[in-house]
Amino acid sequence: MEHVNEPALLAIVVATALAFDFTNGFHDTGNAMATSIATRALKPRQAVLLSASLNMVGAFLSLTVAATIATGIVDSGIVTLEVVLAGLAGGIVWNLATWLFGIPSSSSHALVGGVVGAALAAAGTEGVLWTGLISKVLLPALIAPMVAILVATVATAVVARLTRDVPQDTNDRVFRWGQIGSASLVSLAHGTNDAQKSMGIILLALIAAGAVDPDASVPFWVIVSCALAMALGTYTGGWRVIRTLGKGLVELESRQGMAAETSSAAVILLSSHFGYSLSTTHVATGSILGSGVGMKGASVRWNVAGRMFSAWLITVPAAAAVGAAFYGIDKLVGGDAGSYVVFLLLVAAAFVFWALSRREPVDHRNVNHDWESGEEIVAESVEAHDPTLLAPAGDRAEAGR
Amino acid sequence: MSTYVEWGALAKILIFGLLVGAGLPALFALGVRALEGPGSRDADGNRPAVRVVLAAACFTVIVAAVVGAIVYIAAGGH
């Protein structure tokens, strides 16, 4: 083993990558488990425990890890540890922001966005491979939900038709098992896929700092810590996101949940098999929407779905802005101190998001409460107004004088 | 647009996605219907053998597909 460059910076990057892995886990619990929780096939705690275990198993299952970050999307020649750090920080902040609003959003897109922003700040527009960004990230964000909606709609319609004269309680009882099974597959695939991204980033950082040889395989502690971070995040349960996915889009029953999760598992696995990776989040959300479209008499809250689609469109630019800002701060302060400041800012930001979330906590106790029409939409329409105009008339008159 | 969207891969995802993603739930539903649907019990409350065999066939295909998927994930295909 040779001399390790910048051990402090390396430690910060590794810690931040694990933090990202954690947010990835807790943001994406809902992709697999929201439907099982909403239909009460599993109790909320059981569901997150199952999902966390399967994520953990998934992380150990396949160990072909690529030591890369955003390949084909940013110029690999400019990816320094500072760029990686700022990119991770941008991804984490976006994950926390969308979690606060209960919006499922793709963790991998948030990470790519953060890295793109950092690359832009580091090397200007030359640093980003725009064709790759459009074809690998931006367009798939539109395509994935459409494919999933289509598949899940057909699946739900066929299932509903075949079981229309089976007693409802029998359907609920039997399909519950199909639902748990299919959701488990989604969790497993997620663990394999997403934990490896963090392993790849850490491996890349270790190689860059000279801590391991370029052709080394992933050190065991990296595998264990990534698997643990993701499982812990999953178990913490992004209840806000779970609630939106399970209750906000469609009122689900077991047959729909089973059809939706099977569609998700099929589309996710097939898309990576055919080399056209689609985001788990986009696919899972699309599948749940499709299970509402395909079910007679079910209503889909397209306004909630619309908010998600807009969040997906701004995921990359928003995370990029944060990533660029973090990179700027890093360089402004300069040296190792810059990276410390970035890390401290990130911790502070995480704390602020957590504190904000406590104002209206969502956890395993109220995750399944009835969705009130206009929930969270009210806040949005109030924001669009001038608060001084909404103040009581007396105050306004006084203020006007 | 073809430089931006891999239409070939997308078409395959869609076709196989429909086959697997809708086909497996359909098989599951068929199995449930065979066991519990109308006419699944005769006058004595027993299931006709043909329905049990049909259901078993459906569920076997599903289990095989799930095992296949796990092997595929483990083999690093994902």
CSV table of C-alpha atoms in Angstrom, one decimal:
chain,number,residue,atom,x,y,z
A,1,MET,CA,0.0,0.0,0.0
A,2,GLU,CA,1.4,3.3,-1.0
A,3,HIS,CA,1.0,6.7,0.6
A,4,VAL,CA,-2.6,7.9,0.9
A,5,ASN,CA,-3.2,11.3,-0.5
A,6,GLU,CA,-5.4,13.6,1.5
A,7,PRO,CA,-6.7,11.1,4.1
A,8,ALA,CA,-9.0,13.6,5.7
A,9,LEU,CA,-10.7,14.5,2.4
A,10,LEU,CA,-11.1,10.8,1.6
A,11,ALA,CA,-12.7,10.1,5.0
A,12,ILE,CA,-15.2,12.9,4.3
A,13,VAL,CA,-16.0,11.7,0.9
A,14,VAL,CA,-16.6,8.1,2.2
A,15,ALA,CA,-18.8,9.4,5.0
A,16,THR,CA,-20.8,11.5,2.6
A,17,ALA,CA,-21.2,8.6,0.2
A,18,LEU,CA,-22.6,6.5,3.0
A,19,ALA,CA,-24.9,9.3,4.0
A,20,PHE,CA,-26.1,9.4,0.4
A,21,ASP,CA,-26.6,5.6,0.5
A,22,PHE,CA,-28.7,6.1,3.7
A,23,THR,CA,-31.0,8.7,2.0
A,24,ASN,CA,-31.2,6.5,-1.0
A,25,GLY,CA,-32.5,3.7,1.2
A,26,PHE,CA,-35.1,5.7,3.1
A,27,HIS,CA,-36.2,7.6,0.1
A,28,ASP,CA,-36.8,4.5,-1.9
A,29,THR,CA,-38.5,2.3,0.7
A,30,GLY,CA,-41.8,3.4,-0.7
A,31,ASN,CA,-41.0,2.1,-4.2
A,32,ALA,CA,-41.3,-1.4,-3.0
A,33,MET,CA,-43.4,-1.3,0.1
A,34,ALA,CA,-45.9,1.6,-0.2
A,35,THR,CA,-48.5,-0.6,-1.8
A,36,SER,CA,-48.1,-3.4,0.7
A,37,ILE,CA,-48.5,-0.9,3.5
A,38,ALA,CA,-51.4,0.9,2.0
A,39,THR,CA,-53.4,-2.4,1.4
A,40,ARG,CA,-52.4,-3.6,4.9
A,41,ALA,CA,-50.8,-6.7,3.4
A,42,LEU,CA,-48.0,-5.9,5.9
A,43,LYS,CA,-47.9,-3.8,9.0
A,44,PRO,CA,-45.8,-0.7,8.4
A,45,ARG,CA,-42.9,-1.8,10.6
A,46,GLN,CA,-43.0,-5.3,9.2
A,47,ALA,CA,-42.8,-3.9,5.7
A,48,VAL,CA,-39.8,-1.7,6.3
A,49,LEU,CA,-38.1,-4.5,8.1
A,50,LEU,CA,-38.6,-6.9,5.2
A,51,SER,CA,-37.5,-4.3,2.7
A,52,ALA,CA,-34.4,-3.4,4.7
A,53,SER,CA,-33.4,-7.1,5.0
A,54,LEU,CA,-33.9,-7.7,1.3
A,55,ASN,CA,-32.0,-4.5,0.5
A,56,MET,CA,-29.2,-5.8,2.7
A,57,VAL,CA,-29.2,-9.3,1.0
A,58,GLY,CA,-29.4,-7.6,-2.4
A,59,ALA,CA,-26.3,-5.5,-1.6
A,60,PHE,CA,-24.3,-8.7,-1.0
A,61,LEU,CA,-25.9,-10.7,-3.8
A,62,SER,CA,-24.0,-9.4,-6.8
A,63,LEU,CA,-20.6,-7.8,-6.5
A,64,THR,CA,-19.7,-6.6,-9.9
A,65,VAL,CA,-19.1,-3.1,-8.9
A,66,ALA,CA,-18.0,-0.4,-11.3
A,67,ALA,CA,-15.7,2.2,-9.8
A,68,THR,CA,-17.5,5.0,-11.6
A,69,ILE,CA,-19.7,8.0,-11.0
A,70,ALA,CA,-21.9,9.5,-13.8
A,71,THR,CA,-20.0,7.8,-16.6
A,72,GLY,CA,-21.0,9.1,-20.0
A,73,ILE,CA,-22.7,12.1,-18.4
A,74,VAL,CA,-19.7,14.1,-17.2
A,75,ASP,CA,-16.2,14.2,-18.6
A,76,SER,CA,-14.4,11.7,-16.4
A,77,GLY,CA,-11.2,13.7,-16.8
A,78,ILE,CA,-12.5,16.4,-14.4
A,79,VAL,CA,-13.9,14.2,-11.7
A,80,THR,CA,-11.9,15.1,-8.6
A,81,LEU,CA,-12.7,14.2,-5.0
A,82,GLU,CA,-14.1,17.7,-4.6
A,83,VAL,CA,-16.4,17.2,-7.5
A,84,VAL,CA,-17.6,13.9,-6.1
A,85,LEU,CA,-18.1,15.4,-2.7
A,86,ALA,CA,-20.1,18.4,-4.0
A,87,GLY,CA,-22.1,16.0,-6.2
A,88,LEU,CA,-23.0,13.7,-3.3
A,89,ALA,CA,-23.9,16.8,-1.2
A,90,GLY,CA,-26.2,18.1,-4.0
A,91,GLY,CA,-27.9,14.6,-4.3
A,92,ILE,CA,-28.4,14.4,-0.5
A,93,VAL,CA,-29.9,17.8,-0.2
A,94,TRP,CA,-32.3,17.1,-3.1
A,95,ASN,CA,-33.3,13.8,-1.6
A,96,LEU,CA,-34.0,15.4,1.8
A,97,ALA,CA,-36.0,18.3,0.1
A,98,THR,CA,-38.2,15.9,-1.9
A,99,TRP,CA,-38.6,13.7,1.2
A,100,LEU,CA,-39.8,16.7,3.2
A,101,PHE,CA,-42.6,17.3,0.6
A,102,GLY,CA,-43.3,13.6,0.4
A,103,ILE,CA,-42.4,13.4,-3.3
A,104,PRO,CA,-40.8,10.2,-4.5
A,105,SER,CA,-37.9,11.2,-6.7
A,106,SER,CA,-35.0,9.3,-8.2
A,107,SER,CA,-31.9,9.1,-6.0
A,108,SER,CA,-29.7,8.3,-8.9
A,109,HIS,CA,-31.0,11.3,-10.8
A,110,ALA,CA,-30.4,13.5,-7.8
A,111,LEU,CA,-26.8,12.2,-7.7
A,112,VAL,CA,-26.2,12.7,-11.4
A,113,GLY,CA,-27.7,16.2,-11.0
A,114,GLY,CA,-25.3,17.0,-8.2
A,115,VAL,CA,-22.3,15.8,-10.1
A,116,VAL,CA,-23.3,17.6,-13.2
A,117,GLY,CA,-23.6,20.8,-11.2
A,118,ALA,CA,-20.2,20.3,-9.6
A,119,ALA,CA,-18.7,19.5,-13.1
A,120,LEU,CA,-20.2,22.7,-14.5
A,121,ALA,CA,-18.7,24.7,-11.7
A,122,ALA,CA,-15.4,23.0,-12.1
A,123,ALA,CA,-15.0,23.0,-15.8
A,124,GLY,CA,-17.8,24.9,-17.4
A,125,THR,CA,-20.2,23.5,-20.0
A,126,GLU,CA,-17.2,21.5,-21.5
A,127,GLY,CA,-17.3,19.3,-18.4
A,128,VAL,CA,-20.8,17.9,-19.2
A,129,LEU,CA,-21.5,15.4,-22.0
A,130,TRP,CA,-24.9,16.9,-22.9
A,131,THR,CA,-26.0,14.1,-25.3
A,132,GLY,CA,-25.4,11.6,-22.6
A,133,LEU,CA,-27.3,13.7,-20.0
A,134,ILE,CA,-30.3,14.0,-22.3
A,135,SER,CA,-30.3,10.4,-23.5
A,136,LYS,CA,-29.4,8.6,-20.3
A,137,VAL,CA,-31.1,10.8,-17.7
A,138,LEU,CA,-33.6,13.4,-18.9
A,139,LEU,CA,-35.6,11.5,-21.5
A,140,PRO,CA,-35.7,8.2,-19.5
A,141,ALA,CA,-37.4,10.2,-16.7
A,142,LEU,CA,-40.3,10.8,-19.1
A,143,ILE,CA,-40.2,7.4,-20.7
A,144,ALA,CA,-40.0,5.2,-17.6
A,145,PRO,CA,-43.3,6.2,-16.0
A,146,MET,CA,-45.1,5.9,-19.4
A,147,VAL,CA,-43.8,2.4,-19.9
A,148,ALA,CA,-44.7,1.5,-16.3
A,149,ILE,CA,-48.2,3.0,-16.5
A,150,LEU,CA,-48.9,1.0,-19.7
A,151,VAL,CA,-47.7,-2.3,-18.3
A,152,ALA,CA,-49.4,-1.9,-14.9
A,153,THR,CA,-52.7,-0.8,-16.6
A,154,VAL,CA,-52.8,-3.9,-18.7
A,155,ALA,CA,-51.8,-6.1,-15.8
A,156,THR,CA,-54.4,-4.6,-13.5
A,157,ALA,CA,-57.2,-4.7,-16.1
A,158,VAL,CA,-56.5,-8.4,-16.8
A,159,VAL,CA,-56.3,-9.3,-13.2
A,160,ALA,CA,-59.5,-7.5,-12.3
A,161,ARG,CA,-61.3,-9.1,-15.2
A,162,LEU,CA,-60.1,-12.6,-14.3
A,163,THR,CA,-61.0,-12.3,-10.7
A,164,ARG,CA,-64.2,-10.1,-11.0
A,165,ASP,CA,-66.5,-12.9,-9.7
A,166,VAL,CA,-64.2,-14.2,-7.0
A,167,PRO,CA,-65.3,-13.1,-3.6
A,168,GLN,CA,-63.6,-9.9,-2.5
A,169,ASP,CA,-62.3,-11.2,0.8
A,170,THR,CA,-60.8,-14.2,-1.0
A,171,ASN,CA,-59.1,-11.9,-3.5
A,172,ASP,CA,-57.7,-9.7,-0.7
A,173,ARG,CA,-56.4,-12.7,1.2
A,174,VAL,CA,-54.7,-14.5,-1.7
A,175,PHE,CA,-53.4,-11.5,-3.6
A,176,ARG,CA,-51.8,-10.2,-0.4
A,177,TRP,CA,-49.2,-13.0,-0.8
A,178,GLY,CA,-48.6,-12.2,-4.4
A,179,GLN,CA,-48.2,-8.6,-3.4
A,180,ILE,CA,-45.6,-9.3,-0.7
A,181,GLY,CA,-43.7,-11.6,-3.1
A,182,SER,CA,-43.5,-9.1,-5.9
A,183,ALA,CA,-42.6,-6.2,-3.6
A,184,SER,CA,-39.8,-8.3,-2.2
A,185,LEU,CA,-38.4,-8.7,-5.6
A,186,VAL,CA,-38.4,-4.9,-6.1
A,187,SER,CA,-36.5,-4.5,-2.8
A,188,LEU,CA,-34.0,-7.1,-3.7
A,189,ALA,CA,-33.3,-5.5,-7.1
A,190,HIS,CA,-33.0,-2.1,-5.5
A,191,GLY,CA,-30.5,-3.4,-3.0
A,192,THR,CA,-28.3,-4.9,-5.7
A,193,ASN,CA,-28.6,-1.9,-8.0
A,194,ASP,CA,-28.3,1.1,-5.7
A,195,ALA,CA,-26.0,-0.1,-3.0
A,196,GLN,CA,-23.5,-0.9,-5.7
A,197,LYS,CA,-23.6,2.7,-6.9
A,198,SER,CA,-22.4,3.9,-3.5
A,199,MET,CA,-19.8,1.1,-3.4
A,200,GLY,CA,-18.6,2.2,-6.8
A,201,ILE,CA,-18.3,5.8,-5.7
A,202,ILE,CA,-16.3,4.8,-2.5
A,203,LEU,CA,-14.1,2.5,-4.5
A,204,LEU,CA,-13.5,5.3,-7.0
A,205,ALA,CA,-12.5,7.7,-4.1
A,206,LEU,CA,-10.2,5.1,-2.6
A,207,ILE,CA,-8.5,4.6,-5.9
A,208,ALA,CA,-8.2,8.3,-6.6
A,209,ALA,CA,-6.6,8.8,-3.2
A,210,GLY,CA,-4.2,5.9,-3.7
A,211,ALA,CA,-5.6,4.0,-0.8
A,212,VAL,CA,-6.2,0.9,-3.0
A,213,ASP,CA,-4.8,-0.3,-6.3
A,214,PRO,CA,-6.7,0.7,-9.4
A,215,ASP,CA,-7.5,-2.9,-10.3
A,216,ALA,CA,-8.5,-3.8,-6.7
A,217,SER,CA,-11.9,-5.3,-6.0
A,218,VAL,CA,-14.2,-3.7,-3.5
A,219,PRO,CA,-12.9,-4.0,0.1
A,220,PHE,CA,-15.1,-6.0,2.3
A,221,TRP,CA,-15.7,-3.1,4.8
A,222,VAL,CA,-17.1,-1.0,1.9
A,223,ILE,CA,-19.6,-3.7,1.0
A,224,VAL,CA,-20.7,-4.1,4.6
A,225,SER,CA,-21.0,-0.4,5.4
A,226,CYS,CA,-22.9,0.3,2.2
A,227,ALA,CA,-25.3,-2.6,2.8
A,228,LEU,CA,-25.8,-1.4,6.4
A,229,ALA,CA,-26.2,2.3,5.5
A,230,MET,CA,-28.9,1.4,2.9
A,231,ALA,CA,-30.7,-1.1,5.1
A,232,LEU,CA,-30.7,1.4,8.0
A,233,GLY,CA,-32.1,4.1,5.7
A,234,THR,CA,-34.7,1.7,4.4
A,235,TYR,CA,-35.7,0.6,7.9
A,236,THR,CA,-36.0,4.3,9.1
A,237,GLY,CA,-38.6,4.4,6.4
A,238,GLY,CA,-39.3,7.5,4.3
A,239,TRP,CA,-42.8,7.5,5.7
A,240,ARG,CA,-43.7,10.8,4.0
A,241,VAL,CA,-42.8,9.3,0.6
A,242,ILE,CA,-44.5,6.0,1.4
A,243,ARG,CA,-47.7,7.9,2.3
A,244,THR,CA,-47.8,9.7,-1.0
A,245,LEU,CA,-47.1,6.6,-3.0
A,246,GLY,CA,-49.5,4.3,-1.1
A,247,LYS,CA,-52.3,6.7,-0.3
A,248,GLY,CA,-51.9,9.8,-2.4
A,249,LEU,CA,-52.1,8.6,-5.9
A,250,VAL,CA,-54.6,5.8,-5.9
A,251,GLU,CA,-56.7,4.0,-3.3
A,252,LEU,CA,-55.2,0.6,-3.6
A,253,GLU,CA,-56.5,-2.9,-2.9
A,254,SER,CA,-54.3,-6.1,-3.0
A,255,ARG,CA,-55.0,-7.0,-6.6
A,256,GLN,CA,-53.8,-3.6,-7.8
A,257,GLY,CA,-50.8,-3.7,-5.5
A,258,MET,CA,-49.8,-7.1,-6.8
A,259,ALA,CA,-50.2,-6.0,-10.4
A,260,ALA,CA,-48.3,-2.8,-9.8
A,261,GLU,CA,-45.3,-4.4,-8.0
A,262,THR,CA,-45.0,-7.2,-10.6
A,263,SER,CA,-45.0,-4.6,-13.4
A,264,SER,CA,-42.3,-2.7,-11.5
A,265,ALA,CA,-40.1,-5.7,-11.0
A,266,ALA,CA,-40.5,-6.8,-14.6
A,267,VAL,CA,-39.8,-3.3,-16.1
A,268,ILE,CA,-36.8,-2.6,-13.8
A,269,LEU,CA,-35.1,-6.0,-14.4
A,270,LEU,CA,-35.9,-5.9,-18.1
A,271,SER,CA,-34.7,-2.4,-18.6
A,272,SER,CA,-31.3,-3.1,-17.0
A,273,HIS,CA,-31.1,-6.4,-19.0
A,274,PHE,CA,-31.6,-4.5,-22.3
A,275,GLY,CA,-29.1,-1.9,-21.3
A,276,TYR,CA,-31.5,1.0,-21.0
A,277,SER,CA,-31.7,1.6,-17.3
A,278,LEU,CA,-34.9,3.2,-16.0
A,279,SER,CA,-35.1,4.7,-12.5
A,280,THR,CA,-36.8,2.4,-9.9
A,281,THR,CA,-38.7,5.4,-8.5
A,282,HIS,CA,-40.1,6.5,-11.9
A,283,VAL,CA,-41.1,2.9,-12.7
A,284,ALA,CA,-42.7,2.2,-9.3
A,285,THR,CA,-44.7,5.4,-9.4
A,286,GLY,CA,-45.8,4.8,-12.9
A,287,SER,CA,-46.9,1.3,-12.0
A,288,ILE,CA,-49.0,2.5,-9.1
A,289,LEU,CA,-50.6,5.1,-11.4
A,290,GLY,CA,-51.3,2.3,-13.9
A,291,SER,CA,-52.9,0.2,-11.3
A,292,GLY,CA,-55.4,3.0,-10.8
A,293,VAL,CA,-56.0,3.5,-14.5
A,294,GLY,CA,-56.6,-0.2,-15.1
A,295,MET,CA,-59.0,-0.7,-12.3
A,296,LYS,CA,-62.6,0.1,-13.0
A,297,GLY,CA,-64.0,2.6,-10.5
A,298,ALA,CA,-60.6,3.6,-9.1
A,299,SER,CA,-59.8,7.2,-9.3
A,300,VAL,CA,-56.3,8.5,-9.8
A,301,ARG,CA,-55.2,11.8,-8.3
A,302,TRP,CA,-53.5,13.2,-11.3
A,303,ASN,CA,-52.8,16.5,-9.5
A,304,VAL,CA,-50.6,14.6,-7.1
A,305,ALA,CA,-49.0,12.7,-10.0
A,306,GLY,CA,-48.5,16.0,-11.8
A,307,ARG,CA,-46.5,17.4,-8.9
A,308,MET,CA,-44.3,14.4,-9.0
A,309,PHE,CA,-43.7,14.6,-12.7
A,310,SER,CA,-42.7,18.3,-12.3
A,311,ALA,CA,-40.3,17.3,-9.5
A,312,TRP,CA,-38.7,14.8,-11.7
A,313,LEU,CA,-38.1,17.3,-14.4
A,314,ILE,CA,-36.4,19.7,-12.1
A,315,THR,CA,-34.5,17.0,-10.2
A,316,VAL,CA,-31.4,17.3,-12.3
A,317,PRO,CA,-31.2,21.1,-12.5
A,318,ALA,CA,-32.1,21.6,-8.8
A,319,ALA,CA,-29.5,19.1,-7.6
A,320,ALA,CA,-27.1,20.6,-10.1
A,321,ALA,CA,-27.6,24.0,-8.6
A,322,VAL,CA,-26.9,22.7,-5.1
A,323,GLY,CA,-23.9,20.7,-6.3
A,324,ALA,CA,-22.5,23.7,-8.1
A,325,ALA,CA,-23.0,25.9,-5.0
A,326,PHE,CA,-21.2,23.3,-2.8
A,327,TYR,CA,-18.3,23.1,-5.2
A,328,GLY,CA,-18.1,26.9,-5.3
A,329,ILE,CA,-18.0,27.1,-1.5
A,330,ASP,CA,-15.4,24.3,-1.4
A,331,LYS,CA,-13.1,26.3,-3.8
A,332,LEU,CA,-13.9,29.6,-2.2
A,333,VAL,CA,-12.7,28.5,1.2
A,334,GLY,CA,-10.0,26.5,-0.5
A,335,GLY,CA,-7.9,23.5,0.5
A,336,ASP,CA,-9.0,20.8,2.9
A,337,ALA,CA,-10.9,23.4,4.9
A,338,GLY,CA,-13.2,23.9,2.0
A,339,SER,CA,-14.3,20.3,2.1
A,340,TYR,CA,-14.8,20.5,5.9
A,341,VAL,CA,-17.0,23.5,5.4
A,342,VAL,CA,-19.0,21.6,2.7
A,343,PHE,CA,-19.5,18.7,5.0
A,344,LEU,CA,-20.5,20.9,8.0
A,345,LEU,CA,-23.0,22.8,5.8
A,346,LEU,CA,-24.4,19.4,4.6
A,347,VAL,CA,-24.9,18.3,8.2
A,348,ALA,CA,-26.6,21.6,9.0
A,349,ALA,CA,-28.9,21.3,6.0
A,350,ALA,CA,-29.8,17.8,7.0
A,351,PHE,CA,-30.7,19.0,10.5
A,352,VAL,CA,-32.8,21.8,9.1
A,353,PHE,CA,-34.8,19.4,6.9
A,354,TRP,CA,-35.3,17.1,9.8
A,355,ALA,CA,-36.5,19.9,12.1
A,356,LEU,CA,-38.9,21.1,9.4
A,357,SER,CA,-40.3,17.6,9.0
A,358,ARG,CA,-41.1,17.5,12.7
A,359,ARG,CA,-43.8,20.2,12.2
A,360,GLU,CA,-46.0,17.6,10.5
A,361,PRO,CA,-44.5,14.3,11.3
A,362,VAL,CA,-45.4,11.2,9.2
A,363,ASP,CA,-44.4,7.9,10.7
A,364,HIS,CA,-45.6,4.3,10.9
A,365,ARG,CA,-48.6,5.4,13.0
A,366,ASN,CA,-50.2,7.8,10.6
A,367,VAL,CA,-48.8,6.6,7.3
A,368,ASN,CA,-52.1,5.1,6.3
A,369,HIS,CA,-54.5,7.8,7.4
A,370,ASP,CA,-57.0,8.8,4.8
A,371,TRP,CA,-55.7,11.1,2.2
A,372,GLU,CA,-57.5,14.4,2.6
A,373,SER,CA,-58.3,15.9,-0.7
A,374,GLY,CA,-56.1,18.9,-1.3
A,375,GLU,CA,-53.6,17.6,1.2
A,376,GLU,CA,-50.3,19.6,0.7
A,377,ILE,CA,-51.9,21.3,-2.3
A,378,VAL,CA,-53.3,24.0,0.0
A,379,ALA,CA,-49.8,25.0,1.2
A,380,GLU,CA,-48.8,25.4,-2.4
A,381,SER,CA,-51.6,27.7,-3.4
A,382,VAL,CA,-51.1,29.8,-0.3
A,383,GLU,CA,-47.5,30.2,-1.3
A,384,ALA,CA,-48.5,31.6,-4.6
A,385,HIS,CA,-50.2,34.6,-2.8
A,386,ASP,CA,-48.8,37.7,-1.2
A,387,PRO,CA,-49.0,37.0,2.5
A,388,THR,CA,-49.5,40.8,3.3
A,389,LEU,CA,-52.6,40.8,1.2
A,390,LEU,CA,-54.0,37.9,3.2
A,391,ALA,CA,-53.5,39.5,6.5
A,392,PRO,CA,-56.7,40.4,8.4
A,393,ALA,CA,-58.2,43.6,7.0
A,394,GLY,CA,-57.5,45.7,10.1
A,395,ASP,CA,-53.8,44.8,10.1
A,396,ARG,CA,-53.6,45.6,6.4
A,397,ALA,CA,-55.2,49.0,6.9
A,398,GLU,CA,-52.7,49.8,9.7
A,399,ALA,CA,-49.8,48.6,7.6
A,400,GLY,CA,-51.0,50.7,4.8
A,401,ARG,CA,-51.0,53.9,6.8
B,1,MET,CA,-34.4,11.6,-32.0
B,2,SER,CA,-32.8,8.2,-32.5
B,3,THR,CA,-29.6,9.4,-31.1
B,4,TYR,CA,-31.4,10.3,-27.9
B,5,VAL,CA,-33.7,7.4,-27.4
B,6,GLU,CA,-32.7,3.8,-27.8
B,7,TRP,CA,-35.9,2.8,-29.6
B,8,GLY,CA,-34.9,-0.8,-30.1
B,9,ALA,CA,-34.2,-1.4,-26.4
B,10,LEU,CA,-37.4,0.5,-25.5
B,11,ALA,CA,-39.5,-1.6,-27.8
B,12,LYS,CA,-38.1,-4.8,-26.2
B,13,ILE,CA,-38.7,-3.5,-22.7
B,14,LEU,CA,-42.3,-2.7,-23.6
B,15,ILE,CA,-43.0,-6.0,-25.3
B,16,PHE,CA,-41.3,-8.2,-22.7
B,17,GLY,CA,-42.5,-6.0,-19.9
B,18,LEU,CA,-46.1,-6.6,-21.1
B,19,LEU,CA,-45.5,-10.3,-21.4
B,20,VAL,CA,-43.9,-10.7,-18.0
B,21,GLY,CA,-45.3,-7.8,-16.1
B,22,ALA,CA,-48.9,-8.4,-17.1
B,23,GLY,CA,-48.6,-12.1,-17.9
B,24,LEU,CA,-47.5,-13.2,-14.4
B,25,PRO,CA,-50.3,-11.3,-12.6
B,26,ALA,CA,-52.7,-12.8,-15.1
B,27,LEU,CA,-51.5,-16.3,-14.4
B,28,PHE,CA,-51.8,-15.6,-10.7
B,29,ALA,CA,-55.3,-14.4,-11.2
B,30,LEU,CA,-56.1,-17.4,-13.3
B,31,GLY,CA,-54.8,-19.7,-10.5
B,32,VAL,CA,-56.9,-17.9,-7.9
B,33,ARG,CA,-59.9,-18.1,-10.2
B,34,ALA,CA,-59.4,-21.8,-10.7
B,35,LEU,CA,-59.3,-22.4,-7.0
B,36,GLU,CA,-61.9,-19.9,-5.8
B,37,GLY,CA,-63.9,-18.7,-8.7
B,38,PRO,CA,-67.5,-19.6,-9.6
B,39,GLY,CA,-67.9,-23.3,-10.0
B,40,SER,CA,-64.8,-24.2,-8.2
B,41,ARG,CA,-66.6,-26.4,-5.8
B,42,ASP,CA,-69.0,-29.2,-6.7
B,43,ALA,CA,-72.1,-30.1,-4.8
B,44,ASP,CA,-70.1,-31.8,-2.1
B,45,GLY,CA,-67.7,-28.8,-1.7
B,46,ASN,CA,-64.8,-30.5,-3.4
B,47,ARG,CA,-62.7,-28.9,-6.1
B,48,PRO,CA,-62.6,-30.7,-9.5
B,49,ALA,CA,-59.1,-32.1,-10.1
B,50,VAL,CA,-58.7,-30.3,-13.4
B,51,ARG,CA,-59.0,-26.9,-11.5
B,52,VAL,CA,-56.4,-27.9,-8.9
B,53,VAL,CA,-54.0,-29.0,-11.7
B,54,LEU,CA,-54.6,-25.8,-13.6
B,55,ALA,CA,-53.9,-23.7,-10.5
B,56,ALA,CA,-50.8,-25.7,-9.6
B,57,ALA,CA,-49.5,-25.2,-13.2
B,58,CYS,CA,-50.1,-21.4,-12.9
B,59,PHE,CA,-48.4,-21.0,-9.6
B,60,THR,CA,-45.5,-23.3,-10.7
B,61,VAL,CA,-44.7,-21.0,-13.6
B,62,ILE,CA,-44.8,-18.0,-11.3
B,63,VAL,CA,-42.5,-19.5,-8.8
B,64,ALA,CA,-40.1,-20.5,-11.6
B,65,ALA,CA,-40.2,-16.9,-12.9
B,66,VAL,CA,-39.4,-15.5,-9.4
B,67,VAL,CA,-36.5,-18.0,-8.9
B,68,GLY,CA,-35.3,-17.1,-12.3
B,69,ALA,CA,-35.4,-13.4,-11.5
B,70,ILE,CA,-33.4,-13.9,-8.2
B,71,VAL,CA,-30.8,-15.9,-10.1
B,72,TYR,CA,-30.6,-13.2,-12.7
B,73,ILE,CA,-30.1,-10.5,-10.0
B,74,ALA,CA,-27.5,-12.6,-8.3
B,75,ALA,CA,-25.6,-13.3,-11.5
B,76,GLY,CA,-25.0,-9.6,-11.8
B,77,GLY,CA,-27.4,-9.1,-14.7
B,78,HIS,CA,-28.8,-6.1,-12.8
